[in-house]
PDB file of C-alpha atoms and ligand atoms in Angstrom:
ATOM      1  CA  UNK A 231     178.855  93.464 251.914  1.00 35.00           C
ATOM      2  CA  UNK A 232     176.396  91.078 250.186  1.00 35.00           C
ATOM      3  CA  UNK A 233     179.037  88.530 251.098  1.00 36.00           C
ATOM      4  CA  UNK A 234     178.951  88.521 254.804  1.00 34.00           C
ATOM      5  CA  UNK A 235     175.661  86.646 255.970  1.00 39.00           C
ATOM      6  CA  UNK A 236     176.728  83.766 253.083  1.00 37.00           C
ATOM      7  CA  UNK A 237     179.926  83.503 254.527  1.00 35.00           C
ATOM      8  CA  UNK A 238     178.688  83.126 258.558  1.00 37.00           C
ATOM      9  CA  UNK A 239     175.760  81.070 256.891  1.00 35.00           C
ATOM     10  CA  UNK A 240     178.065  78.992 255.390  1.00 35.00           C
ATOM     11  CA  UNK A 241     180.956  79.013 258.286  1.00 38.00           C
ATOM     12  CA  UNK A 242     177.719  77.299 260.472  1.00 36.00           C
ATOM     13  CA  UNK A 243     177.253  74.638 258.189  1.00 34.00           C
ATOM     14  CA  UNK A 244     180.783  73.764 257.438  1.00 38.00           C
ATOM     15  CA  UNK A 245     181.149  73.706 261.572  1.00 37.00           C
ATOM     16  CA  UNK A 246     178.141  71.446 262.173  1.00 34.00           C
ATOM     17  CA  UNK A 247     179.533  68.981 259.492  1.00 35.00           C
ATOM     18  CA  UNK A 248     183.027  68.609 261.407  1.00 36.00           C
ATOM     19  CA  UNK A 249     181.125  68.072 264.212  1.00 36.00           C
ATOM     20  CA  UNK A 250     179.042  65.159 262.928  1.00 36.00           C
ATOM     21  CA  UNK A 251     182.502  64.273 261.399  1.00 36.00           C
ATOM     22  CA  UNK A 252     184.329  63.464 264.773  1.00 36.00           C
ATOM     23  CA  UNK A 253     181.879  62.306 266.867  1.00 39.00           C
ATOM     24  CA  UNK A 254     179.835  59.609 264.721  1.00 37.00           C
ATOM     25  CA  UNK A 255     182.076  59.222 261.467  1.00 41.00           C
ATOM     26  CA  UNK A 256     181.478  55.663 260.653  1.00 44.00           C
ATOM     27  CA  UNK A 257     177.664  54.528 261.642  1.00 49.00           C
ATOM     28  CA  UNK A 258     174.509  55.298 259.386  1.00 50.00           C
ATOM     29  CA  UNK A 259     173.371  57.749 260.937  1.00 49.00           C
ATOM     30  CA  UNK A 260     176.540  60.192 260.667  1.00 46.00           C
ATOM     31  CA  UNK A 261     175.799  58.952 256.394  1.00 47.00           C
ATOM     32  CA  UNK A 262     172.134  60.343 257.340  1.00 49.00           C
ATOM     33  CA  UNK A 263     173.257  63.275 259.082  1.00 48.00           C
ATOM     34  CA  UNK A 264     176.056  64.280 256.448  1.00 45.00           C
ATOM     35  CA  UNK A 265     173.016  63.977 253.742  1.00 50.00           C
ATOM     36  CA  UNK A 266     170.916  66.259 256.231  1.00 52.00           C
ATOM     37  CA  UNK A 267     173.810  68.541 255.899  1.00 49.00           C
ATOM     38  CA  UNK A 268     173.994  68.478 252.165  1.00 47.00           C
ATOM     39  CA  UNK A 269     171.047  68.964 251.597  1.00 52.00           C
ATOM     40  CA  UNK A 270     171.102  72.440 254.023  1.00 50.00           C
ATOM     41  CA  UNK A 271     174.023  73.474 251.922  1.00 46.00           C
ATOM     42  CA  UNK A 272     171.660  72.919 249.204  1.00 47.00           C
ATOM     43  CA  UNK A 273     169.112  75.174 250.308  1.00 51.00           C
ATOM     44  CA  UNK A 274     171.235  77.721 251.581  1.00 53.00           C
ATOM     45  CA  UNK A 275     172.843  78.023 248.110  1.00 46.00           C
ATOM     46  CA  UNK A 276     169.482  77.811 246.766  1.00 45.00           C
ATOM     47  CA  UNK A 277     168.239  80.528 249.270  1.00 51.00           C
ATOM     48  CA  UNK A 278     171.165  82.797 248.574  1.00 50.00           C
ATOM     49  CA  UNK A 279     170.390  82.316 244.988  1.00 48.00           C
ATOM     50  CA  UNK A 280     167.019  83.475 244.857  1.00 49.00           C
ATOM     51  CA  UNK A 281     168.392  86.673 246.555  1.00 53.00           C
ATOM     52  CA  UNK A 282     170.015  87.249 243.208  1.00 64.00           C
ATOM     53  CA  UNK A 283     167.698  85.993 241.020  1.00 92.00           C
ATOM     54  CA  UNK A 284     167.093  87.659 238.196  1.00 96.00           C
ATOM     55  CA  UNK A 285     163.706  89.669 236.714  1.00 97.00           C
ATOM     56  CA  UNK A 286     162.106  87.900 233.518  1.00 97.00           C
ATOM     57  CA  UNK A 287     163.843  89.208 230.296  1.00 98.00           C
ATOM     58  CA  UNK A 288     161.710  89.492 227.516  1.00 98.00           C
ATOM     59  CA  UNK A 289     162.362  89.734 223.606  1.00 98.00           C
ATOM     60  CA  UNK A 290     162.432  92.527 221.359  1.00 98.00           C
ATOM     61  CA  UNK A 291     159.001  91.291 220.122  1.00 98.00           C
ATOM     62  CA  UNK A 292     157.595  91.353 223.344  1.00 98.00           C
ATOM     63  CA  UNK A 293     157.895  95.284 223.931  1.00 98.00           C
ATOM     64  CA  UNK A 294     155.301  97.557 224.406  1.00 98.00           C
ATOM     65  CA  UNK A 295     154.145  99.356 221.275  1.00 97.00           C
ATOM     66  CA  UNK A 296     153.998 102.472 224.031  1.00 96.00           C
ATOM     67  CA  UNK A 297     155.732 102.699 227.174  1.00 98.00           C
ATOM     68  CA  UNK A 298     153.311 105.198 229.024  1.00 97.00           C
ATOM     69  CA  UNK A 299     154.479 107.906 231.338  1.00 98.00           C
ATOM     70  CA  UNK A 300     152.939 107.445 234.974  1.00 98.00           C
ATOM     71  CA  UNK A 301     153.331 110.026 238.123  1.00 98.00           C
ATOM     72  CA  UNK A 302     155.085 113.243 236.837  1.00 98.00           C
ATOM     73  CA  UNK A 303     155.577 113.132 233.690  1.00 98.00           C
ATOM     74  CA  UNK A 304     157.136 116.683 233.364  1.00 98.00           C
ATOM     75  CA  UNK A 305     159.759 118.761 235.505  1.00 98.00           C
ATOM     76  CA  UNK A 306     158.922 122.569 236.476  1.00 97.00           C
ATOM     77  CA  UNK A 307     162.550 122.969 237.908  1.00 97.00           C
ATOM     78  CA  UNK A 308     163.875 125.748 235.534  1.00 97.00           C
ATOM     79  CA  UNK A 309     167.745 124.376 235.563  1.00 98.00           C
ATOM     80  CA  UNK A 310     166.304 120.941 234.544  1.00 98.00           C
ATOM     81  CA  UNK A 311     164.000 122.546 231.648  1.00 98.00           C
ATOM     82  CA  UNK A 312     166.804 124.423 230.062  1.00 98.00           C
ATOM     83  CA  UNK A 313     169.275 121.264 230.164  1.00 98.00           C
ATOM     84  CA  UNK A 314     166.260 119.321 228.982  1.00 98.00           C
ATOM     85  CA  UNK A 315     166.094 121.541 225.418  1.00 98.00           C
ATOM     86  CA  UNK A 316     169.746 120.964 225.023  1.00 97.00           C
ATOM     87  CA  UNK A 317     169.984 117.502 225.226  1.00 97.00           C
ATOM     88  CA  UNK A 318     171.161 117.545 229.075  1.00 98.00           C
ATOM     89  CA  UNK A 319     174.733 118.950 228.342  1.00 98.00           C
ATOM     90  CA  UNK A 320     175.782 120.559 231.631  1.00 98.00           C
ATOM     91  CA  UNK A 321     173.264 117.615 234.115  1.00 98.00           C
ATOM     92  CA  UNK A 322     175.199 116.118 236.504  1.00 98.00           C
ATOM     93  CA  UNK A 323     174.725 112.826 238.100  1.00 98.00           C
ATOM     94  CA  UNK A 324     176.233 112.843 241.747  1.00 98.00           C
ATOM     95  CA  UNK A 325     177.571 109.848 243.366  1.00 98.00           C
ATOM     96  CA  UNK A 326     178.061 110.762 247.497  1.00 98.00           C
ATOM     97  CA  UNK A 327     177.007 110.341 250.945  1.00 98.00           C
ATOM     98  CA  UNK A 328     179.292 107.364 252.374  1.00 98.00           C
ATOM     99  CA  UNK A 329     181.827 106.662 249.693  1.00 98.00           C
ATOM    100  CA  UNK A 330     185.289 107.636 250.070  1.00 98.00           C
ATOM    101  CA  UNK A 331     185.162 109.205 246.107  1.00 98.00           C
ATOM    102  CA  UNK A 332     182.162 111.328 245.601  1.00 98.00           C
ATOM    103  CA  UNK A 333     181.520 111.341 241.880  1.00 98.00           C
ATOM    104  CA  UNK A 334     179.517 114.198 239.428  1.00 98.00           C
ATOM    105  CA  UNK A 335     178.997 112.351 236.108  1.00 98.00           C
ATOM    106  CA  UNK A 336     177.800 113.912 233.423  1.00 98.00           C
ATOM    107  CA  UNK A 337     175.858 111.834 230.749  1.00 98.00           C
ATOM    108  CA  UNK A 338     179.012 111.369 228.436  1.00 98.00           C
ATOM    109  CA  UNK A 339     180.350 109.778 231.473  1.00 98.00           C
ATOM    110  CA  UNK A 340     177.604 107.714 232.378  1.00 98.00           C
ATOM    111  CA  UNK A 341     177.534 106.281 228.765  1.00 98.00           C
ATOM    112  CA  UNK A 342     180.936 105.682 228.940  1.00 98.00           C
ATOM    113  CA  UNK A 343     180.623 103.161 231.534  1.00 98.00           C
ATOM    114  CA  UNK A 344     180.583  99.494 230.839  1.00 98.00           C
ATOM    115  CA  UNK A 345     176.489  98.995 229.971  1.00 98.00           C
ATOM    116  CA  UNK A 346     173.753  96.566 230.426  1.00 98.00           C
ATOM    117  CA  UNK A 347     170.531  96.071 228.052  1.00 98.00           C
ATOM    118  CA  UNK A 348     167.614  94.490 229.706  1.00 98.00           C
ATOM    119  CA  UNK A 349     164.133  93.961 228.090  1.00 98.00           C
ATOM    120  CA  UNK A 350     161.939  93.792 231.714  1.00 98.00           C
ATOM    121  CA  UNK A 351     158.431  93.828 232.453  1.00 98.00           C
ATOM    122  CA  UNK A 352     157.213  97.110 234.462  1.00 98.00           C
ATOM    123  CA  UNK A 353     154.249  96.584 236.989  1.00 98.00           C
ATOM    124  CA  UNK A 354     152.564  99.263 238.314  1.00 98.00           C
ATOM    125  CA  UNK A 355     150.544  99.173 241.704  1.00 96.00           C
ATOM    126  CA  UNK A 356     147.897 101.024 239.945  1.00 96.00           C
ATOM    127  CA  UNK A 357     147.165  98.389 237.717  1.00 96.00           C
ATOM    128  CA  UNK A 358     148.896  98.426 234.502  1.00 97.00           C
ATOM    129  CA  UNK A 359     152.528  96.723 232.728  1.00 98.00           C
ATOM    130  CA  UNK A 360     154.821  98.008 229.926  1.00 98.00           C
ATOM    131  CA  UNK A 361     157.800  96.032 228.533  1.00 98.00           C
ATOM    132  CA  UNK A 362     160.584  98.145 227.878  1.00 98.00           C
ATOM    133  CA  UNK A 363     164.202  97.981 226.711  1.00 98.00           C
ATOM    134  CA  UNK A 364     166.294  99.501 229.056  1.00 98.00           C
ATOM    135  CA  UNK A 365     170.111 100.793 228.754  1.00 98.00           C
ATOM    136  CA  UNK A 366     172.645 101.988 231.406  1.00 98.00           C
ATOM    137  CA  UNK A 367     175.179 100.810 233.726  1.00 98.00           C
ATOM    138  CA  UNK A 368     175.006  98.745 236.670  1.00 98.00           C
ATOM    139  CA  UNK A 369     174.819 101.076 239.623  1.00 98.00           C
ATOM    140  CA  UNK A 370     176.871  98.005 241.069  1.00 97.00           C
ATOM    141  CA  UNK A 371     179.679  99.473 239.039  1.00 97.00           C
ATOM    142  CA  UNK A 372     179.280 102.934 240.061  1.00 97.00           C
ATOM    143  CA  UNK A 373     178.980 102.174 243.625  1.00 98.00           C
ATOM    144  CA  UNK A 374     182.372 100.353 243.180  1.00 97.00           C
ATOM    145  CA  UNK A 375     184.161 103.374 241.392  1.00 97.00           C
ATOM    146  CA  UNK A 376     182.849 105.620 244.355  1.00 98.00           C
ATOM    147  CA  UNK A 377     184.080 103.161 246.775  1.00 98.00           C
ATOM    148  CA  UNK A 378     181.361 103.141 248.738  1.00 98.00           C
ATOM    149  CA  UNK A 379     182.334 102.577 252.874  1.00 98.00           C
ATOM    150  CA  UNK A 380     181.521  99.301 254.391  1.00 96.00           C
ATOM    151  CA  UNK A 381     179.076 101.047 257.233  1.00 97.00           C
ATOM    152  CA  UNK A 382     176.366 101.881 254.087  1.00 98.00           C
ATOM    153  CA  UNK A 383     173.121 100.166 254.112  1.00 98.00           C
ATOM    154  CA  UNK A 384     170.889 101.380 251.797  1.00 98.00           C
ATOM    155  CA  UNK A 385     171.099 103.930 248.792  1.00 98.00           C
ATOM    156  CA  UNK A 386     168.889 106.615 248.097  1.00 98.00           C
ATOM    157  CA  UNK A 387     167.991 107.934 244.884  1.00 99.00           C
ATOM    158  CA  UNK A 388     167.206 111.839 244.786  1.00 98.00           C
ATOM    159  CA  UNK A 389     165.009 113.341 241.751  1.00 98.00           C
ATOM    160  CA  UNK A 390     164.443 116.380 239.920  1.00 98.00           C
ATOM    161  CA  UNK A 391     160.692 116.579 240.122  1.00 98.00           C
ATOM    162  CA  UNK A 392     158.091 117.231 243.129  1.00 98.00           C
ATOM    163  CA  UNK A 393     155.279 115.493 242.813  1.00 97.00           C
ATOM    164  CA  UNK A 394     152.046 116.972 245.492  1.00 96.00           C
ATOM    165  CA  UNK A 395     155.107 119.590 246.525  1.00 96.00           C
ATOM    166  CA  UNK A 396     157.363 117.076 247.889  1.00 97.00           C
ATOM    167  CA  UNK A 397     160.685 116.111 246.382  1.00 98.00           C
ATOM    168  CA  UNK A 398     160.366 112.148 244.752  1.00 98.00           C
ATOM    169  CA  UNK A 399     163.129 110.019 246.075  1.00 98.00           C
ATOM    170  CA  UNK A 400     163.309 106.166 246.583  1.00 98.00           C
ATOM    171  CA  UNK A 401     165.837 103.977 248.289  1.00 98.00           C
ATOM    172  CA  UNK A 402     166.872 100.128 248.152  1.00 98.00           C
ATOM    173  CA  UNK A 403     169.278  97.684 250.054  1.00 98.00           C
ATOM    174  CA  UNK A 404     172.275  97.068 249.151  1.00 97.00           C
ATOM    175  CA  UNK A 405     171.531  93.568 247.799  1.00 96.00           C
ATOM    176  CA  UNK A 406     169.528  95.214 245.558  1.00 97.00           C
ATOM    177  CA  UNK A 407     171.745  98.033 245.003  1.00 98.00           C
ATOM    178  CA  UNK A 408     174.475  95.095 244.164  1.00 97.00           C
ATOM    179  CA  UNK A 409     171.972  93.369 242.117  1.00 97.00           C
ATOM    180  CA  UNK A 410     172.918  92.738 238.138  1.00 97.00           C
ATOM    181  CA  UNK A 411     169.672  93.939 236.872  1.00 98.00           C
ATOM    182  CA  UNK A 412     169.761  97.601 238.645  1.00 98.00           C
ATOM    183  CA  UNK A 413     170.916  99.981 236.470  1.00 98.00           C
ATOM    184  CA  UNK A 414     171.178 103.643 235.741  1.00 98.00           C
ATOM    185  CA  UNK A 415     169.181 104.116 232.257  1.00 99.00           C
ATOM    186  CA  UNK A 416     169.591 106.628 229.989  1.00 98.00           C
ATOM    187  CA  UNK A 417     168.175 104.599 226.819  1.00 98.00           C
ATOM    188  CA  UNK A 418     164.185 103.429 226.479  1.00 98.00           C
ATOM    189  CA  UNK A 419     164.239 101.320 223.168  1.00 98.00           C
ATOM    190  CA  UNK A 420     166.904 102.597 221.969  1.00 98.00           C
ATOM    191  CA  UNK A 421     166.385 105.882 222.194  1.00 98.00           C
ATOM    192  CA  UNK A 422     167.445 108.574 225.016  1.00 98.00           C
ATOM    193  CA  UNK A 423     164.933 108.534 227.566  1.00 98.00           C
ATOM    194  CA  UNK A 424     161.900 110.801 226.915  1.00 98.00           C
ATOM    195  CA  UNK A 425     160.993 113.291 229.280  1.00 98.00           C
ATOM    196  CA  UNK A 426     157.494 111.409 230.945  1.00 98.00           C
ATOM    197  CA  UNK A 427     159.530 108.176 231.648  1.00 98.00           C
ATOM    198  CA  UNK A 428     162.592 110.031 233.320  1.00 98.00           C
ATOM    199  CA  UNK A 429     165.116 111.900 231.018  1.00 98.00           C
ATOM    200  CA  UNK A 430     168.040 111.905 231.140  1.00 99.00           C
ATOM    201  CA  UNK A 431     168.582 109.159 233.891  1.00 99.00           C
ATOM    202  CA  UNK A 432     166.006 106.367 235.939  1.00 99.00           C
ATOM    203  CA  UNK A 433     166.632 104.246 237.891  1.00 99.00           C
ATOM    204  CA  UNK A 434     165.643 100.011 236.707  1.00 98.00           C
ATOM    205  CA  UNK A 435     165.474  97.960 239.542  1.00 98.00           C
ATOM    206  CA  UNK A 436     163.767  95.063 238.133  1.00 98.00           C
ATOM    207  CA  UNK A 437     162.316  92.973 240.938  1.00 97.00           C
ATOM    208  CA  UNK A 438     160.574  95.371 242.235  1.00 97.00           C
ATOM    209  CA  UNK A 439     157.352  97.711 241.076  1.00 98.00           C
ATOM    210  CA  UNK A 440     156.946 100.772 239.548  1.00 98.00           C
ATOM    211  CA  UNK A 441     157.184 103.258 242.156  1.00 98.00           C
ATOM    212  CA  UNK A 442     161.062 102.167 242.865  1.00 98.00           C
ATOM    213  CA  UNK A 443     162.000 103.185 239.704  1.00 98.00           C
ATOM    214  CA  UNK A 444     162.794 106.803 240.145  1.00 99.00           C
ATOM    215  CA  UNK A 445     162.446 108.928 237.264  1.00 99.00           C
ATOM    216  CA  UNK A 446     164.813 112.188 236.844  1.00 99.00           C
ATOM    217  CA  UNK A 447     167.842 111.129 239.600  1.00 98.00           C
ATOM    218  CA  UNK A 448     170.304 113.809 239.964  1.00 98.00           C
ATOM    219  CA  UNK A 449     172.268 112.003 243.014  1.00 98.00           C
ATOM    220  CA  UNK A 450     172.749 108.788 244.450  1.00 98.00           C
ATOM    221  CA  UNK A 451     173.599 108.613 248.105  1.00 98.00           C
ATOM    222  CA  UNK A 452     174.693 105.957 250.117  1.00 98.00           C
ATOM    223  CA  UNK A 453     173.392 106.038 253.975  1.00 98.00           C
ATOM    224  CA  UNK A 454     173.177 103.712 257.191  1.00 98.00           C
ATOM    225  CA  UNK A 455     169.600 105.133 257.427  1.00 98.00           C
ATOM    226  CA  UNK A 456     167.105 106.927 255.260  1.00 98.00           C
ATOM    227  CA  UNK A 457     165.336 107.803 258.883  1.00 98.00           C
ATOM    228  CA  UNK A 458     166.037 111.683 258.518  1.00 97.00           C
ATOM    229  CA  UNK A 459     164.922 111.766 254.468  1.00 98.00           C
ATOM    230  CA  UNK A 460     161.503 113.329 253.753  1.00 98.00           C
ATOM    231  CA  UNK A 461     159.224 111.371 256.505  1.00 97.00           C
ATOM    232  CA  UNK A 462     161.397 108.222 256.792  1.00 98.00           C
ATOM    233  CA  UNK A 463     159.689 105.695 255.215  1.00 98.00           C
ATOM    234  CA  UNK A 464     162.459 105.546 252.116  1.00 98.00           C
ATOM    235  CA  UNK A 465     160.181 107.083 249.298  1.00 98.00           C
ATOM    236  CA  UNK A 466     157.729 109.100 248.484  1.00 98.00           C
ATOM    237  CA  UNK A 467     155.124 106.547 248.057  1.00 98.00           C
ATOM    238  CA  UNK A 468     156.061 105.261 251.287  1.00 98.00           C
ATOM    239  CA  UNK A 469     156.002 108.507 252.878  1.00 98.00           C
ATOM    240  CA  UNK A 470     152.742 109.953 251.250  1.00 97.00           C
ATOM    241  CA  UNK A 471     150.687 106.252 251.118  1.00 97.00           C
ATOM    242  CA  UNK A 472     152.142 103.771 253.459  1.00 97.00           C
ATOM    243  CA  UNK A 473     153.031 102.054 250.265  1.00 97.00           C
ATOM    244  CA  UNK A 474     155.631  98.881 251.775  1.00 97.00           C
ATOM    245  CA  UNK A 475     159.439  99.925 251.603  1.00 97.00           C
ATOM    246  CA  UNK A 476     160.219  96.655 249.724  1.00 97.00           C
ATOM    247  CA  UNK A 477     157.776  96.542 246.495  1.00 95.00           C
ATOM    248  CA  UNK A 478     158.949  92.792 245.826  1.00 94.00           C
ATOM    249  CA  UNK A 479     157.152  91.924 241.843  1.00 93.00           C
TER     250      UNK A 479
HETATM  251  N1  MTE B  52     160.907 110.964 240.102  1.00 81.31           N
HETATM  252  C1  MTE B  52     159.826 110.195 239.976  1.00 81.31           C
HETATM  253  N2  MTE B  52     160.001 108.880 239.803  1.00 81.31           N
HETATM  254  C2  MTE B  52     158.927 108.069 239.660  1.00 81.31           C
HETATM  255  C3  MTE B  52     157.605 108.572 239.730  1.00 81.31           C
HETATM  256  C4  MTE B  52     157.453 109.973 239.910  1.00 81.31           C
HETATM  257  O1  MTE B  52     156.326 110.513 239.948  1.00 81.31           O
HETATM  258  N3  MTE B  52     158.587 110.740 240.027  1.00 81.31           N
HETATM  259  N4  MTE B  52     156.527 107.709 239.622  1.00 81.31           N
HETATM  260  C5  MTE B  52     156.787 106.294 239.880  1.00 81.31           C
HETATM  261  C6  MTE B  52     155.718 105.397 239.471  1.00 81.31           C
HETATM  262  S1  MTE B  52     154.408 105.187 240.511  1.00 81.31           S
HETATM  263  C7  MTE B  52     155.826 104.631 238.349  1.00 81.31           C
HETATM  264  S2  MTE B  52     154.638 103.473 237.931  1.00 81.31           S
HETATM  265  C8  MTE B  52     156.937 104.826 237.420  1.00 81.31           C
HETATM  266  C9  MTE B  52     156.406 105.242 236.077  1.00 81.31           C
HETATM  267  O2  MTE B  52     157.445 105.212 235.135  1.00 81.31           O
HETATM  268  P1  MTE B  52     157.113 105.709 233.687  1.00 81.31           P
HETATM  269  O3  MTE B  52     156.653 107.140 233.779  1.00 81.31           O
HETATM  270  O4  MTE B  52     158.356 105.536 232.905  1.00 81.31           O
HETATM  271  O5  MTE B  52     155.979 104.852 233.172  1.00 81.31           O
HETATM  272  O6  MTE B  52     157.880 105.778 237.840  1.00 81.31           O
HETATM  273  C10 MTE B  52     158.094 105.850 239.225  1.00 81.31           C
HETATM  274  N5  MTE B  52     159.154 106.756 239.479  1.00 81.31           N
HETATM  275 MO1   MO B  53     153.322 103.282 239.812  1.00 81.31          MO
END
């Protein structure tokens, strides 16, 4: 999916080089023009690139002493406080919407999976950063054990909490859904996640701010539009405050 635009990106360049190729091979100017062409197949690459670039990491020095709990920071849902005492054992993630193998992990399985550690800077619009080591897997992988249908656009996160009486969701493309740094965590510094940032599963999706990073997810859908979900602006914050739909860092 991520690969289509590089490849009819790239199937334009390769075609304007063959035709600078035929027409004016020899002269200088077909030299200039082949270098003008380089240099686009530069950029492109470089352009793609930065698509996938990757959030600062940080060191284990660098973490926050305290990783502070923003938004809800509790869950009234009865089911979720009883799971909650227990240590989560009956939660299920869900995994639906357009993939041809709907999933229901529970949190054994989703530590099972293949995982990714990432020390990443959190920004809040309201004004204020925490550094936190994160642990989970790459919804990349998950999305690929669903087998998600080539029509999906966007996925959309679903949480536990309301926040204002309205159920918190999020949602994100599916170059960012793709992306190496968003993962499913289930670890803060090591340790399970804590209730105010999330338990037992949040969403990291690094290169963008604080309000994409849905706390409490209990399903991940993948849609071709998010029009129909709570007001249609793809998230609460976008919903409730106009906040933008991409929250680029
Ligand atoms: N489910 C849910 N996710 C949420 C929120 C929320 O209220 N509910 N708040 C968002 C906001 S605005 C921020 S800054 C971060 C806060 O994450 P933290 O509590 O781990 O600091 O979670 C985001 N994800
Ligand atoms: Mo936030």
């Amino acid at each position: 999916m991520v690969d289509l635009p590089r490849r009819s990106l790239l199937a334009g360049i390769a075609a304007l080089g063959a035709t600078a190729c035929s027409k004016i091979n020899d002269s200088e100017a077909a030299r200039g023009l082949f270098e003008a062409a380089e240099d686009g197949h530069r950029a492109v690459h470089r352009a793609l690139a930065g698509k996938q670039g990757l959030a600062p990491e940080y060191t284990r020095a660098e973490r926050s002493p305290t990783f502070r709990g923003n938004g809800s920071v509790t869950v009234a849902d009865p089911f979720y406080k009883q799971q909650l005492a227990g240590g989560f054992p009956d939660w299920k993630l869900e995994v639906r919407g357009l993939v041809e193998k709907p999933l229901a992990l529970t949190l054994a399985d989703v530590r099972a999976l293949p995982q990714r550690t990432q020390i990443t800077r959190h920004d809040c619009v309201e004004g204020w950063s925490a550094i936190g080591e994160w642990q989970g897997p790459q919804l990349a992988h998950l999305l690929d054990v669903a087998k998600v249908k080539p029509e999906a656009r966007f996925i959309v996160f679903r949480c536990a909490d309301t926040l204002y009486g309205r159920d918190y969701y999020e949602s994100i493309d599916m170059v960012d859904a793709y992306h190496p740094q968003t993962i499913i965590a289930h670890s803060l510094n090591g340790e399970p996640l804590p209730e105010k940032n999330g338990a037992p599963l949040r969403m990291r999706i690094e290169r963008q701010l604080g309000y994409k990073q849905a706390k409490y997810v209990k399903s991940i859908e993948a849609v071709t539009s998010f029009d129909s979900i709570g007001q249609g602006g793809g998230g609460f914050w976008e919903d409730v405050a106009g906040y933008q739909w991409y929250a680029g860092v």
